[in-house]
Amino acid sequence: MLFCFHLISLGKYRNNRHRDNKHTLSSVARETAVSLPADSPILAMFKTAALKLNARQDRHERLVKLSRDITIESKRIIFLLHSAITKEACEKAVSEANERLQKLVKGPIKSIGLELENVPAYLHSNAVTAGFQEFIEAQTLCSLMERQSIITWREVQNDLTYEVEDIAKDESERTVVTMLTQNDYMLGLADLTGELMRRAINSISSGESEECFNCCQNVRELYTGFLGVTGCGRELVRKLGTTRRNVEKVEGAAYALRVRGGEAPGALLPAALLAAPEPWPEPALHHDDHDEGFY
Amino acid sequence: MMNGNLVIHNIFSEFQKSLDEEQELREVIRNICKEVDSISRKTTTVLQVIHYNEAGIAPACLQARELFEEANAGYAKLKDAVPSTKYYKYQDHWKFMTQRYCYLISLTIWLEKGIMATHETVAEVLVSAVEEKEGFHLDIEDYLVGLLNLCSELSRLAVNSVTRGDYNRPLQISKFVMELNAGFRLLNFKNDHLRKRFDALKYDVKKIEEVVYDLSIRGLLPKTETDGMAIES
């Protein structure tokens, strides 16, 4: 409204005035803009700020890329671990998985550590959390298959400590640590229950009932652990719904194995199990769909 | 199996322990922030005088300076409480408050000297550290948001100084804000809060331009524009 008034009054003045009148809204703005010195201290400050912000954004992008690489390879490692059916194949898969996990540790994960060496790591924790979670999922699954116990956060963190040689002064070595937060570790552990559920069901079809009960027990204990935790982050709370469903599925599998195990051929069981109605509503999380789903 | 139990049990008890420690720290941070934030509210109130009492500006700046010293002491406490590597983990607690302080400090300095307070200057007044490496510092984005808030306040001041009969101030403000506007255009924003805040700057600029324009067509601008005034009268 006010603006309209300006336009109208502008027209009025225009008619009464000479053509070379320069008092228009845009001319006032233009004059101010032109009168700015090109090398003022203000602009210099903004140029420095621009450099800082750009460096921050570029670093973020690089980290996201590394994180994505870790996610992809971790998913493949998990797939590899699931594909093994017999005990011998399992051992082979585990050793290959270990090798590939080490490659991740020495490759992209180390790069993340170097990238964040002189920067506050928490500034970019959003960029790397996805990759770390997936890595933990693969690493814990592998350790569980290898030595029947879950690798702890401290063990993982110790693995991510590197001695880096300085190229400039080739004698001095410095220590670089890739920070993998305990929170990311726990988030990965929550995802592990999904993999264990898968493994339990797979092991039925391959006739290894003991493995099924093992996995079932591990899932239960992880779930119990999560239930007892208070004051954890929002993301973890969100994941607990999925964990709960994983528990139910794996317990259903163990039940079916006990009751009908002698009657039905193993291969038929998983299908029968999964046809059972879903007692808990599936939230619309894309993550669950492609990651935890078993259909 | 028992072995597995124990490992899992330990994982969770260790996690719980670190969560508890984190909660404790957050409580400490919250308490300090509450205190420091109330100083910022007080400073905001003190500086409101600039909109209706020219003579009150200088004393208000002096008072604001004293309050900034109190705030600095508060930030020193925060600095002690927050582990130096975890600034960004707990940043949310003091982010908005820090942005407000950046605005208040840059406003005070502008009123005092008519210049833009640099990142270093504001950091010096508030937390005495600029760089990320130094642990508790002044984040560049918070500083920039503070400058944008300053522009909003100045657009209000432009209107109010005209009401007060001060036709010089709007020109000074216009020049300053235009320069900041040109500066902000040099930055590459991501699609984040800083960008959204920057997008609102144009409304402040427009408001100030309109004030200057109104003065200009009515021949109310001080001296330099006299050639235009002859026709007007």
Coordinates of C-alpha atoms in Angstrom, one line a residue:
Chain A
M1 CA 0.0 0.0 0.0
L2 CA 2.7 2.3 1.1
F3 CA 4.7 1.4 -1.9
C4 CA 1.8 2.2 -4.3
F5 CA 1.7 5.6 -2.8
H6 CA 5.3 6.1 -3.5
L7 CA 4.8 5.2 -7.2
I8 CA 1.9 7.5 -7.6
S9 CA 3.6 10.4 -5.9
L10 CA 6.6 9.7 -7.9
G11 CA 4.6 10.0 -11.1
K12 CA 3.2 13.3 -9.9
Y13 CA 6.5 14.8 -9.1
R14 CA 7.9 13.6 -12.4
N15 CA 5.3 15.6 -14.3
N16 CA 6.1 18.7 -12.4
R17 CA 9.8 18.4 -12.7
H18 CA 12.6 18.5 -15.2
R19 CA 13.5 15.3 -17.0
D20 CA 16.9 15.0 -15.4
N21 CA 15.4 14.7 -11.9
K22 CA 17.4 11.9 -10.2
H23 CA 15.4 11.4 -7.0
T24 CA 13.9 8.0 -7.5
L25 CA 13.8 5.1 -5.2
S26 CA 16.2 3.2 -7.4
S27 CA 18.5 6.1 -8.0
V28 CA 18.9 6.6 -4.3
A29 CA 19.9 3.0 -4.0
R30 CA 22.2 3.1 -7.0
E31 CA 24.0 6.2 -5.7
T32 CA 24.6 4.5 -2.4
A33 CA 25.9 1.4 -4.1
V34 CA 28.2 3.3 -6.4
S35 CA 29.6 5.4 -3.5
L36 CA 30.9 2.2 -1.9
P37 CA 34.7 1.9 -2.0
A38 CA 35.8 -1.3 -3.6
D39 CA 38.4 -2.1 -1.1
S40 CA 36.7 -1.0 2.2
P41 CA 37.7 -2.9 5.4
I42 CA 34.1 -4.2 5.5
L43 CA 34.4 -5.9 2.1
A44 CA 37.9 -7.2 3.1
M45 CA 36.3 -8.7 6.2
F46 CA 33.6 -10.4 4.1
K47 CA 36.2 -11.8 1.7
T48 CA 38.0 -13.5 4.7
A49 CA 34.6 -14.7 5.9
A50 CA 33.8 -16.1 2.5
L51 CA 37.1 -18.1 2.5
K52 CA 36.4 -19.5 5.9
L53 CA 32.8 -20.5 5.0
N54 CA 33.9 -22.0 1.7
A55 CA 36.6 -24.1 3.3
R56 CA 34.1 -25.4 5.8
Q57 CA 31.6 -26.3 3.1
D58 CA 34.2 -28.0 0.9
R59 CA 35.4 -30.0 3.8
H60 CA 31.9 -31.0 4.6
E61 CA 31.3 -32.2 1.1
R62 CA 34.5 -34.2 1.1
L63 CA 33.5 -35.9 4.3
V64 CA 30.1 -36.7 3.1
K65 CA 31.7 -38.4 0.1
L66 CA 34.0 -40.4 2.3
S67 CA 31.1 -41.4 4.5
R68 CA 29.2 -42.6 1.5
D69 CA 32.1 -44.7 0.4
I70 CA 32.2 -46.3 3.8
T71 CA 28.5 -46.9 3.8
I72 CA 28.6 -48.7 0.5
E73 CA 31.5 -50.9 1.3
S74 CA 30.1 -51.8 4.7
K75 CA 26.8 -52.8 3.2
R76 CA 28.7 -55.1 0.8
I77 CA 30.7 -56.6 3.7
I78 CA 27.5 -57.3 5.5
F79 CA 26.1 -58.9 2.4
L80 CA 29.2 -61.1 2.1
L81 CA 28.8 -62.2 5.7
H82 CA 25.2 -63.2 5.2
S83 CA 26.0 -65.1 2.0
A84 CA 28.0 -67.7 3.8
I85 CA 25.9 -70.7 4.8
T86 CA 28.2 -73.5 5.8
K87 CA 30.7 -73.3 8.6
E88 CA 33.8 -73.4 6.3
A89 CA 32.2 -70.7 4.1
C90 CA 31.6 -68.7 7.2
E91 CA 35.2 -68.7 8.2
K92 CA 36.3 -67.7 4.7
A93 CA 33.7 -65.0 4.6
V94 CA 34.8 -63.7 8.0
S95 CA 38.4 -63.5 7.0
E96 CA 37.6 -61.8 3.8
A97 CA 35.3 -59.4 5.6
N98 CA 38.1 -58.6 8.1
E99 CA 40.4 -57.8 5.3
R100 CA 38.0 -55.5 3.7
L101 CA 37.1 -53.8 7.0
Q102 CA 40.8 -53.2 7.5
K103 CA 40.9 -51.6 4.1
L104 CA 38.2 -49.3 5.2
V105 CA 40.1 -48.5 8.4
K106 CA 43.3 -47.7 6.5
G107 CA 41.5 -45.9 3.6
P108 CA 38.4 -43.7 3.9
I109 CA 38.3 -43.8 7.7
K110 CA 41.9 -42.7 8.0
S111 CA 41.2 -39.9 5.5
I112 CA 38.4 -38.7 7.7
G113 CA 40.8 -38.5 10.6
L114 CA 43.3 -36.6 8.6
E115 CA 40.6 -34.3 7.3
L116 CA 39.5 -33.5 10.8
E117 CA 42.9 -33.4 12.4
N118 CA 43.0 -29.7 12.9
V119 CA 39.3 -29.0 12.9
P120 CA 36.7 -29.5 15.6
A121 CA 35.4 -32.9 14.7
Y122 CA 31.9 -32.3 16.1
L123 CA 31.4 -29.5 13.6
H124 CA 31.2 -32.2 10.9
S125 CA 29.8 -35.1 12.9
N126 CA 26.6 -35.0 10.8
A127 CA 28.6 -35.6 7.6
V128 CA 30.2 -38.8 8.8
T129 CA 27.7 -40.4 11.1
A130 CA 25.9 -42.5 8.4
G131 CA 29.2 -44.1 7.3
F132 CA 30.3 -44.8 10.8
Q133 CA 27.1 -46.4 11.8
E134 CA 27.2 -48.7 8.8
F135 CA 30.8 -49.5 9.5
I136 CA 30.0 -50.4 13.1
E137 CA 27.2 -52.6 11.9
A138 CA 29.6 -54.5 9.7
Q139 CA 32.4 -54.6 12.2
T140 CA 30.3 -55.9 15.1
L141 CA 28.6 -58.5 13.0
C142 CA 31.9 -59.7 11.8
S143 CA 33.4 -59.9 15.3
L144 CA 30.3 -61.7 16.5
M145 CA 30.7 -64.3 13.8
E146 CA 34.4 -64.6 14.4
R147 CA 34.7 -64.8 18.2
Q148 CA 31.1 -64.9 19.5
S149 CA 31.5 -61.5 21.2
I150 CA 30.8 -58.0 20.1
I151 CA 33.8 -55.7 19.5
T152 CA 33.5 -52.8 22.0
W153 CA 33.6 -49.1 21.3
R154 CA 37.0 -48.8 22.8
E155 CA 38.5 -51.6 20.7
V156 CA 37.1 -49.9 17.6
Q157 CA 38.4 -46.5 18.6
N158 CA 41.8 -48.0 19.3
D159 CA 41.8 -49.4 15.8
L160 CA 41.2 -46.0 14.4
T161 CA 44.5 -44.6 15.8
Y162 CA 47.1 -44.0 13.2
E163 CA 50.8 -43.2 13.3
V164 CA 51.3 -40.7 10.5
E165 CA 54.7 -39.8 9.1
D166 CA 55.4 -36.2 8.5
I167 CA 56.6 -35.8 4.9
A168 CA 58.3 -32.6 5.6
K169 CA 60.3 -33.9 8.6
D170 CA 60.5 -37.6 7.9
E171 CA 61.6 -38.6 11.4
S172 CA 58.8 -37.3 13.5
E173 CA 55.6 -39.3 13.6
R174 CA 52.4 -37.9 14.9
T175 CA 49.3 -39.7 16.1
V176 CA 46.0 -39.1 14.3
V177 CA 42.8 -40.4 15.8
T178 CA 39.5 -40.7 13.8
M179 CA 36.9 -39.8 16.3
L180 CA 34.0 -42.3 16.1
T181 CA 31.6 -41.2 18.8
Q182 CA 30.1 -43.6 21.3
N183 CA 26.7 -42.5 20.1
D184 CA 27.5 -43.5 16.5
Y185 CA 28.7 -46.9 17.9
M186 CA 25.5 -47.4 19.7
L187 CA 23.4 -46.4 16.7
G188 CA 25.3 -49.0 14.7
L189 CA 24.7 -51.6 17.4
A190 CA 20.9 -50.9 17.1
D191 CA 21.2 -51.7 13.4
L192 CA 23.1 -54.8 14.2
T193 CA 19.9 -56.4 15.7
G194 CA 18.5 -56.3 12.2
E195 CA 21.4 -58.1 10.8
L196 CA 21.3 -60.7 13.6
M197 CA 17.6 -61.2 12.9
R198 CA 18.5 -61.9 9.3
R199 CA 21.2 -64.2 10.3
A200 CA 19.0 -66.1 12.7
I201 CA 16.4 -66.7 9.9
N202 CA 19.1 -67.7 7.4
S203 CA 20.6 -70.1 9.8
I204 CA 17.3 -72.0 10.1
S205 CA 17.3 -72.6 6.4
S206 CA 20.8 -73.9 6.5
G207 CA 19.9 -76.2 9.4
E208 CA 22.1 -74.6 12.1
S209 CA 19.5 -74.3 14.8
E210 CA 22.1 -73.5 17.5
E211 CA 23.2 -70.4 15.6
C212 CA 19.6 -69.3 15.4
F213 CA 19.2 -69.5 19.1
N214 CA 22.5 -67.8 19.6
C215 CA 21.5 -64.9 17.4
C216 CA 18.1 -64.7 19.1
Q217 CA 19.8 -64.4 22.5
N218 CA 22.2 -61.7 21.3
V219 CA 19.3 -59.7 19.9
R220 CA 17.4 -60.0 23.1
E221 CA 20.3 -58.9 25.2
L222 CA 21.0 -55.9 23.0
Y223 CA 17.4 -54.9 23.2
T224 CA 17.4 -55.4 26.9
G225 CA 20.4 -53.1 27.1
F226 CA 18.8 -50.4 25.0
L227 CA 15.7 -50.6 27.2
G228 CA 17.8 -49.8 30.3
V229 CA 19.5 -46.7 28.8
T230 CA 18.1 -43.4 29.9
G231 CA 18.8 -40.0 28.4
C232 CA 20.0 -41.1 25.0
G233 CA 19.7 -39.0 21.8
R234 CA 16.6 -38.7 19.7
E235 CA 17.9 -40.8 16.8
L236 CA 18.6 -43.7 19.1
V237 CA 15.1 -43.5 20.5
R238 CA 13.8 -43.6 16.9
K239 CA 15.7 -46.7 16.1
L240 CA 14.4 -48.6 19.1
G241 CA 11.1 -49.2 17.4
T242 CA 12.9 -51.1 14.7
T243 CA 14.9 -53.0 17.2
R244 CA 11.8 -54.0 19.0
R245 CA 10.4 -55.5 15.7
N246 CA 13.6 -57.3 15.1
V247 CA 13.3 -58.9 18.5
E248 CA 9.8 -60.1 17.8
K249 CA 10.8 -61.5 14.4
V250 CA 13.8 -63.4 15.7
E251 CA 11.9 -64.7 18.7
G252 CA 9.1 -65.9 16.4
A253 CA 11.8 -67.6 14.4
A254 CA 13.3 -69.3 17.4
Y255 CA 9.8 -70.4 18.5
A256 CA 8.9 -71.9 15.1
L257 CA 12.2 -73.7 15.1
R258 CA 11.5 -75.3 18.4
V259 CA 7.9 -76.2 17.8
R260 CA 7.9 -77.1 14.1
G261 CA 11.6 -77.6 13.6
G262 CA 11.3 -81.4 13.5
E263 CA 8.4 -81.4 11.0
A264 CA 9.0 -78.9 8.4
P265 CA 12.0 -78.8 6.1
G266 CA 14.2 -76.0 7.2
A267 CA 14.0 -74.1 3.9
L268 CA 10.2 -73.6 4.3
L269 CA 10.4 -72.1 7.8
P270 CA 11.6 -68.6 7.0
A271 CA 8.8 -68.0 4.5
A272 CA 6.2 -69.3 6.9
L273 CA 7.6 -67.1 9.7
L274 CA 7.6 -63.9 7.7
A275 CA 4.1 -64.4 6.4
A276 CA 2.9 -63.9 10.0
P277 CA 1.1 -60.6 10.5
E278 CA 3.1 -57.6 11.7
P279 CA 2.1 -56.9 15.3
W280 CA 3.9 -53.5 15.3
P281 CA 3.1 -50.8 12.8
E282 CA 5.9 -50.1 10.4
P283 CA 6.9 -46.4 10.5
A284 CA 7.6 -44.8 7.2
L285 CA 11.4 -44.7 7.4
H286 CA 13.1 -45.4 4.2
H287 CA 16.1 -46.6 6.2
D288 CA 14.1 -49.6 7.5
D289 CA 12.8 -50.5 4.2
H290 CA 15.9 -51.2 2.3
D291 CA 18.2 -52.0 5.3
E292 CA 16.3 -54.1 7.8
G293 CA 13.5 -55.5 5.6
F294 CA 13.6 -59.1 4.8
Y295 CA 11.2 -59.7 2.0
Chain B
M1 CA 27.2 -67.4 26.0
M2 CA 28.0 -66.0 29.5
N3 CA 30.9 -64.2 28.0
G4 CA 28.7 -62.6 25.4
N5 CA 26.3 -61.5 28.2
L6 CA 29.1 -59.8 30.1
V7 CA 30.4 -57.9 27.0
I8 CA 27.0 -56.6 26.1
H9 CA 26.3 -55.7 29.7
N10 CA 29.6 -53.8 29.8
I11 CA 28.9 -52.0 26.6
F12 CA 25.6 -50.7 27.9
S13 CA 26.8 -49.8 31.4
E14 CA 29.7 -47.8 29.9
F15 CA 27.4 -46.1 27.5
Q16 CA 25.0 -45.2 30.3
K17 CA 27.9 -43.8 32.3
S18 CA 29.0 -41.5 29.5
L19 CA 25.4 -40.4 29.0
D20 CA 25.1 -39.6 32.7
E21 CA 28.3 -37.5 32.5
E22 CA 27.0 -35.8 29.4
Q23 CA 23.7 -34.9 31.2
E24 CA 25.6 -33.5 34.1
L25 CA 27.7 -31.3 31.9
R26 CA 24.6 -30.2 30.0
E27 CA 23.1 -29.1 33.3
V28 CA 26.1 -27.1 34.2
I29 CA 26.1 -25.5 30.7
R30 CA 22.4 -24.7 30.9
N31 CA 22.8 -23.0 34.3
I32 CA 25.7 -20.8 33.1
C33 CA 23.8 -20.0 29.9
K34 CA 20.7 -19.0 31.8
E35 CA 22.7 -16.5 33.7
V36 CA 24.6 -15.1 30.7
D37 CA 21.4 -14.9 28.7
S38 CA 19.7 -12.7 31.3
I39 CA 22.6 -10.2 30.9
S40 CA 21.9 -10.2 27.1
R41 CA 18.3 -9.4 27.7
K42 CA 19.2 -6.6 30.0
T43 CA 21.6 -5.2 27.5
T44 CA 18.9 -5.3 24.8
T45 CA 16.6 -3.3 27.0
V46 CA 19.2 -0.8 27.8
L47 CA 19.9 -0.2 24.2
Q48 CA 16.3 0.4 23.3
V49 CA 16.7 4.0 24.3
I50 CA 18.4 4.7 21.0
H51 CA 15.1 4.7 19.3
Y52 CA 13.6 7.7 21.2
N53 CA 16.4 9.6 23.0
E54 CA 19.5 10.8 21.2
A55 CA 21.1 12.0 24.3
G56 CA 20.6 8.6 25.9
I57 CA 22.8 6.8 23.3
A58 CA 26.2 7.5 24.7
P59 CA 25.3 6.5 28.3
A60 CA 23.5 3.4 27.0
C61 CA 26.7 2.4 25.2
L62 CA 28.7 2.8 28.4
Q63 CA 26.2 0.7 30.3
A64 CA 26.2 -1.9 27.5
R65 CA 30.0 -2.1 27.7
E66 CA 29.8 -2.8 31.4
L67 CA 27.3 -5.6 30.8
F68 CA 29.5 -7.1 28.1
E69 CA 32.2 -7.4 30.7
E70 CA 29.8 -9.4 32.9
A71 CA 28.9 -11.5 29.9
N72 CA 32.6 -12.1 29.1
A73 CA 33.0 -13.4 32.7
G74 CA 30.1 -15.7 32.0
Y75 CA 31.6 -17.0 28.8
A76 CA 34.8 -17.6 30.6
K77 CA 32.9 -20.0 32.9
L78 CA 31.4 -21.7 29.8
K79 CA 34.9 -22.0 28.4
D80 CA 36.0 -23.8 31.6
A81 CA 33.0 -26.1 31.6
V82 CA 33.1 -27.2 28.0
P83 CA 35.9 -29.5 26.9
S84 CA 37.8 -27.7 24.2
T85 CA 37.2 -30.3 21.4
K86 CA 33.4 -30.4 22.1
Y87 CA 32.4 -26.9 21.3
Y88 CA 30.2 -28.0 18.5
K89 CA 28.7 -30.8 20.4
Y90 CA 27.1 -28.5 22.9
Q91 CA 26.8 -25.4 20.7
D92 CA 23.0 -25.4 20.6
H93 CA 23.0 -24.3 24.2
W94 CA 24.6 -20.9 23.6
K95 CA 24.1 -20.5 19.8
F96 CA 21.2 -18.1 19.9
M97 CA 22.5 -16.2 22.9
T98 CA 25.8 -15.7 21.2
Q99 CA 24.1 -14.4 18.1
R100 CA 22.3 -11.9 20.2
Y101 CA 25.5 -10.8 21.8
C102 CA 27.1 -10.4 18.4
Y103 CA 24.3 -8.2 17.4
L104 CA 24.5 -6.2 20.6
I105 CA 28.2 -5.7 20.5
S106 CA 28.3 -4.7 16.9
L107 CA 25.4 -2.3 17.5
T108 CA 27.2 -0.7 20.4
I109 CA 30.4 -0.3 18.4
W110 CA 28.5 1.1 15.5
L111 CA 26.8 3.7 17.8
E112 CA 30.2 4.6 19.3
K113 CA 32.3 4.8 16.3
G114 CA 30.1 4.3 13.2
I115 CA 32.2 1.4 12.1
M116 CA 31.5 -2.3 11.6
A117 CA 32.9 -4.5 14.4
T118 CA 35.0 -7.3 12.9
H119 CA 34.8 -10.9 13.9
E120 CA 38.0 -10.5 15.9
T121 CA 36.7 -7.5 17.7
V122 CA 33.4 -9.1 18.7
A123 CA 35.2 -12.3 19.7
E124 CA 37.6 -10.2 21.8
V125 CA 34.8 -8.5 23.7
L126 CA 32.9 -11.7 24.2
V127 CA 35.1 -14.8 24.5
S128 CA 38.6 -13.7 23.6
A129 CA 39.1 -16.3 20.9
V130 CA 38.4 -16.4 17.2
E131 CA 39.8 -19.6 15.9
E132 CA 38.2 -23.0 16.0
K133 CA 41.4 -24.5 17.2
E134 CA 41.3 -22.5 20.3
G135 CA 38.5 -24.5 21.7
F136 CA 35.8 -22.2 23.0
H137 CA 35.6 -19.5 20.3
L138 CA 33.2 -17.3 18.4
D139 CA 31.8 -19.2 15.5
I140 CA 31.9 -17.2 12.2
E141 CA 28.3 -18.1 11.4
D142 CA 27.0 -16.8 14.7
Y143 CA 28.9 -13.6 14.1
L144 CA 27.4 -13.1 10.6
V145 CA 23.9 -13.7 12.0
G146 CA 24.6 -11.1 14.5
L147 CA 25.5 -8.6 11.8
L148 CA 22.2 -9.4 10.0
N149 CA 20.3 -8.8 13.2
L150 CA 22.2 -5.5 13.4
C151 CA 20.8 -4.5 10.0
S152 CA 17.3 -5.1 11.1
E153 CA 17.7 -2.9 14.2
L154 CA 19.3 -0.2 12.1
S155 CA 16.4 -0.1 9.7
R156 CA 14.2 0.5 12.7
L157 CA 16.6 3.2 13.9
A158 CA 16.5 4.9 10.4
V159 CA 12.7 5.3 10.8
N160 CA 12.9 6.5 14.3
S161 CA 15.7 9.0 13.8
V162 CA 13.5 10.7 11.2
T163 CA 10.7 10.9 13.7
R164 CA 13.1 12.4 16.1
G165 CA 14.1 15.0 13.4
D166 CA 17.6 13.6 12.7
Y167 CA 17.8 13.4 8.9
N168 CA 21.5 12.7 8.9
R169 CA 21.4 9.3 10.6
P170 CA 19.4 7.5 7.9
L171 CA 22.0 8.4 5.3
Q172 CA 24.7 7.0 7.6
I173 CA 22.7 3.9 8.1
S174 CA 21.9 3.5 4.4
K175 CA 25.6 3.7 3.5
F176 CA 26.6 1.2 6.2
V177 CA 23.9 -1.3 5.5
M178 CA 24.4 -1.1 1.7
E179 CA 28.0 -1.9 2.3
L180 CA 27.2 -4.9 4.5
N181 CA 24.7 -6.0 1.9
A182 CA 27.4 -5.9 -0.7
G183 CA 29.6 -7.8 1.7
F184 CA 27.1 -10.6 2.3
R185 CA 26.8 -11.1 -1.4
L186 CA 30.4 -12.2 -1.5
L187 CA 29.5 -15.3 0.6
N188 CA 28.5 -18.6 -0.8
F189 CA 25.6 -19.8 1.4
K190 CA 24.5 -23.3 1.8
N191 CA 20.8 -23.8 2.1
D192 CA 21.0 -23.3 5.9
H193 CA 19.7 -20.9 8.5
L194 CA 22.4 -18.3 7.6
R195 CA 21.0 -18.2 4.1
K196 CA 17.4 -17.8 5.2
R197 CA 18.5 -15.0 7.5
F198 CA 20.4 -13.3 4.7
D199 CA 17.3 -13.5 2.4
A200 CA 15.5 -11.3 4.9
L201 CA 18.2 -8.6 4.7
K202 CA 16.6 -7.2 1.5
Y203 CA 13.5 -6.1 3.5
D204 CA 15.7 -4.1 5.8
V205 CA 17.6 -2.6 2.9
K206 CA 14.3 -1.7 1.2
K207 CA 13.0 -0.1 4.4
I208 CA 16.1 2.1 4.7
E209 CA 16.0 3.0 1.1
E210 CA 12.5 4.2 1.4
V211 CA 13.3 6.4 4.3
V212 CA 16.2 8.0 2.4
Y213 CA 14.0 8.3 -0.6
D214 CA 11.2 10.0 1.4
L215 CA 13.7 12.5 2.8
S216 CA 15.2 13.1 -0.6
I217 CA 12.0 13.9 -2.5
R218 CA 11.0 16.3 0.2
G219 CA 14.3 18.0 0.2
L220 CA 15.0 17.0 3.8
L221 CA 18.4 15.5 3.2
P222 CA 21.3 17.5 4.6
K223 CA 23.4 19.8 2.3
T224 CA 25.0 17.7 -0.5
E225 CA 21.6 17.2 -2.2
T226 CA 20.7 20.9 -2.4
D227 CA 20.5 21.0 -6.2
G228 CA 17.4 18.8 -6.1
M229 CA 15.8 20.8 -3.3
A230 CA 15.5 24.0 -5.4
I231 CA 13.0 22.4 -7.7
E232 CA 11.1 20.9 -4.8
S233 CA 10.4 24.2 -3.1

